[in-house]
Amino acid sequence: MRFLNHICLLLAILTVLESQAQVDGKYYLDQGLKYYNTKNYTAAIDQFRRSLSADSNQNEAYHLLASSYMQLKKWSEARKIIQTGLSHNNDDLGLYWLLGESELQEGHFEEALKSYHRIQKTTGETGPAKKADLEKRLGQCYTQLGTRALEGKEKKEALLHMYIRREERR
């Protein structure tokens, strides 16, 4: 009987600690959002990291942390955070949008295409992005891939990218 009482007490303590972590995570998320809204991205990053340390299942914290890094043009750091967020929630189309944006900024056009196509395929259109924004990003990727292929004297590949670009505009 004593053993059962100890188990119940332990479970109660763990429940309290877990709920405290969620409260702490929310507190740091709110603090980070205040910094983010005032464009103090460095301070926001610290708070969002604390939030995720307290509760790693906060999708909003992953979005805001990655966005903060992107505002500072720290694309690879943003991608690492996005990948971690996707490991917790692989269906988060907002994180795929941010992943595509960071890949596009770093010139990883084929990888960006995969992210944007994932959004398009999953939702039939755009999910978190507007259809026009998604089409614009797809066009940028195909145009850049076509330009790269032309520079490398790979005319067949360049024409293929330009053709895909034209077909997606229709």
Short mmCIF file of C-alpha atoms in Angstrom, two decimals:
data_model
loop_
_atom_site.label_atom_id
_atom_site.label_comp_id
_atom_site.label_asym_id
_atom_site.label_seq_id
_atom_site.Cartn_x
_atom_site.Cartn_y
_atom_site.Cartn_z
CA MET A 1 0.00 0.00 0.00
CA ARG A 2 2.87 2.35 0.83
CA PHE A 3 4.40 1.66 -2.53
CA LEU A 4 1.18 2.67 -4.25
CA ASN A 5 1.07 5.91 -2.24
CA HIS A 6 4.62 6.70 -3.32
CA ILE A 7 3.75 6.07 -6.95
CA CYS A 8 0.72 8.37 -6.70
CA LEU A 9 2.81 11.07 -5.05
CA LEU A 10 5.50 10.76 -7.72
CA LEU A 11 2.91 11.02 -10.50
CA ALA A 12 1.41 14.11 -8.86
CA ILE A 13 4.83 15.76 -8.63
CA LEU A 14 5.59 14.96 -12.29
CA THR A 15 2.24 16.42 -13.35
CA VAL A 16 2.95 19.63 -11.45
CA LEU A 17 6.44 19.89 -12.94
CA GLU A 18 5.11 19.32 -16.45
CA SER A 19 2.43 21.97 -16.08
CA GLN A 20 5.06 24.36 -14.64
CA ALA A 21 7.25 23.77 -17.70
CA GLN A 22 4.31 24.64 -19.94
CA VAL A 23 3.67 27.82 -17.94
CA ASP A 24 7.36 28.76 -18.13
CA GLY A 25 7.37 28.00 -21.86
CA LYS A 26 4.37 30.25 -22.41
CA TYR A 27 5.93 33.01 -20.28
CA TYR A 28 9.15 32.99 -22.32
CA LEU A 29 7.17 32.80 -25.56
CA ASP A 30 5.22 35.92 -24.56
CA GLN A 31 8.43 37.73 -23.61
CA GLY A 32 10.03 36.74 -26.91
CA LEU A 33 7.01 38.00 -28.81
CA LYS A 34 7.35 41.40 -27.14
CA TYR A 35 10.97 41.61 -28.28
CA TYR A 36 10.09 40.32 -31.74
CA ASN A 37 7.39 42.95 -32.19
CA THR A 38 9.89 45.70 -31.32
CA LYS A 39 12.40 44.20 -33.80
CA ASN A 40 14.84 43.23 -31.04
CA TYR A 41 15.47 39.86 -32.66
CA THR A 42 18.55 38.96 -30.64
CA ALA A 43 16.64 39.26 -27.35
CA ALA A 44 13.67 37.48 -28.92
CA ILE A 45 15.89 34.54 -29.90
CA ASP A 46 17.03 34.14 -26.29
CA GLN A 47 13.43 34.09 -25.02
CA PHE A 48 12.18 31.71 -27.72
CA ARG A 49 15.07 29.34 -26.96
CA ARG A 50 14.14 29.41 -23.27
CA SER A 51 10.55 28.75 -24.20
CA LEU A 52 11.51 25.68 -26.21
CA SER A 53 13.82 24.48 -23.43
CA ALA A 54 10.84 24.56 -21.07
CA ASP A 55 8.41 23.00 -23.56
CA SER A 56 9.71 21.67 -26.87
CA ASN A 57 6.23 21.11 -28.32
CA GLN A 58 5.41 24.76 -29.01
CA ASN A 59 5.05 25.17 -32.77
CA GLU A 60 4.66 28.93 -32.44
CA ALA A 61 8.04 29.18 -30.72
CA TYR A 62 9.72 27.33 -33.62
CA HIS A 63 8.08 29.69 -36.13
CA LEU A 64 9.09 32.81 -34.24
CA LEU A 65 12.60 31.61 -33.44
CA ALA A 66 13.23 30.71 -37.09
CA SER A 67 11.69 34.02 -38.21
CA SER A 68 13.95 35.90 -35.80
CA TYR A 69 17.03 34.24 -37.27
CA MET A 70 15.76 35.01 -40.76
CA GLN A 71 15.29 38.68 -39.88
CA LEU A 72 18.97 38.69 -38.91
CA LYS A 73 19.78 36.88 -42.18
CA LYS A 74 21.09 33.85 -40.31
CA TRP A 75 19.64 31.37 -42.76
CA SER A 76 21.45 28.20 -41.67
CA GLU A 77 20.51 28.77 -38.01
CA ALA A 78 16.91 29.29 -39.09
CA ARG A 79 16.96 26.02 -41.07
CA LYS A 80 18.27 24.10 -38.07
CA ILE A 81 15.41 25.39 -35.93
CA ILE A 82 12.89 24.62 -38.66
CA GLN A 83 14.22 21.08 -39.02
CA THR A 84 13.91 20.58 -35.26
CA GLY A 85 10.36 21.94 -35.36
CA LEU A 86 9.49 19.60 -38.21
CA SER A 87 10.84 16.67 -36.21
CA HIS A 88 8.16 17.49 -33.62
CA ASN A 89 5.42 18.20 -36.18
CA ASN A 90 6.12 17.07 -39.73
CA ASP A 91 2.76 18.41 -40.96
CA ASP A 92 3.42 22.06 -40.08
CA LEU A 93 3.08 23.82 -43.43
CA GLY A 94 4.14 27.14 -41.90
CA LEU A 95 7.52 25.63 -41.09
CA TYR A 96 7.78 24.30 -44.66
CA TRP A 97 7.12 27.84 -45.91
CA LEU A 98 9.90 29.20 -43.69
CA LEU A 99 12.18 26.38 -44.83
CA GLY A 100 11.53 27.25 -48.46
CA GLU A 101 12.19 30.92 -47.76
CA SER A 102 15.51 30.24 -46.05
CA GLU A 103 16.61 27.85 -48.81
CA LEU A 104 15.62 30.36 -51.47
CA GLN A 105 17.66 33.10 -49.76
CA GLU A 106 20.74 30.88 -49.65
CA GLY A 107 20.43 29.82 -53.26
CA HIS A 108 19.34 26.24 -52.57
CA PHE A 109 16.66 26.44 -55.25
CA GLU A 110 16.02 22.72 -55.69
CA GLU A 111 15.53 22.30 -51.95
CA ALA A 112 13.27 25.36 -51.84
CA LEU A 113 11.18 23.83 -54.62
CA LYS A 114 10.69 20.69 -52.53
CA SER A 115 9.39 22.75 -49.61
CA TYR A 116 7.06 24.83 -51.77
CA HIS A 117 5.78 21.78 -53.66
CA ARG A 118 5.09 20.04 -50.34
CA ILE A 119 2.85 22.95 -49.37
CA GLN A 120 1.15 22.97 -52.76
CA LYS A 121 0.60 19.21 -52.81
CA THR A 122 -0.61 18.96 -49.21
CA THR A 123 -3.19 21.70 -49.39
CA GLY A 124 -4.02 21.70 -53.06
CA GLU A 125 -2.93 25.32 -53.10
CA THR A 126 -0.93 27.11 -50.51
CA GLY A 127 -1.75 26.44 -46.88
CA PRO A 128 -0.26 29.31 -44.91
CA ALA A 129 0.82 31.19 -48.00
CA LYS A 130 -1.34 32.93 -50.54
CA LYS A 131 -1.53 31.26 -53.90
CA ALA A 132 0.11 34.22 -55.62
CA ASP A 133 3.01 34.19 -53.13
CA LEU A 134 3.56 30.49 -53.65
CA GLU A 135 3.49 30.83 -57.42
CA LYS A 136 5.95 33.72 -57.22
CA ARG A 137 8.39 31.64 -55.14
CA LEU A 138 8.09 28.67 -57.48
CA GLY A 139 8.76 30.99 -60.40
CA GLN A 140 11.83 32.45 -58.70
CA CYS A 141 13.24 28.98 -58.12
CA TYR A 142 12.67 27.80 -61.69
CA THR A 143 14.05 31.04 -63.11
CA GLN A 144 17.20 30.79 -61.00
CA LEU A 145 17.69 27.13 -61.88
CA GLY A 146 17.26 27.98 -65.58
CA THR A 147 19.74 30.84 -65.32
CA ARG A 148 22.26 28.59 -63.59
CA ALA A 149 21.87 25.96 -66.27
CA LEU A 150 22.42 28.55 -69.02
CA GLU A 151 25.54 29.82 -67.32
CA GLY A 152 26.81 26.26 -67.23
CA LYS A 153 26.02 25.86 -70.93
CA GLU A 154 23.39 23.23 -70.12
CA LYS A 155 20.79 24.45 -72.59
CA LYS A 156 18.45 21.45 -72.37
CA GLU A 157 18.20 21.79 -68.59
CA ALA A 158 17.72 25.56 -68.86
CA LEU A 159 14.91 25.12 -71.35
CA LEU A 160 13.28 22.54 -69.10
CA HIS A 161 13.25 24.95 -66.14
CA MET A 162 11.90 27.76 -68.28
CA TYR A 163 9.20 25.46 -69.68
CA ILE A 164 8.16 24.37 -66.18
CA ARG A 165 8.06 28.03 -65.13
CA ARG A 166 5.80 28.89 -68.07
CA GLU A 167 3.47 25.94 -67.41
CA GLU A 168 3.08 26.85 -63.74
CA ARG A 169 2.02 30.38 -64.69
CA ARG A 170 -0.95 28.98 -66.61
#
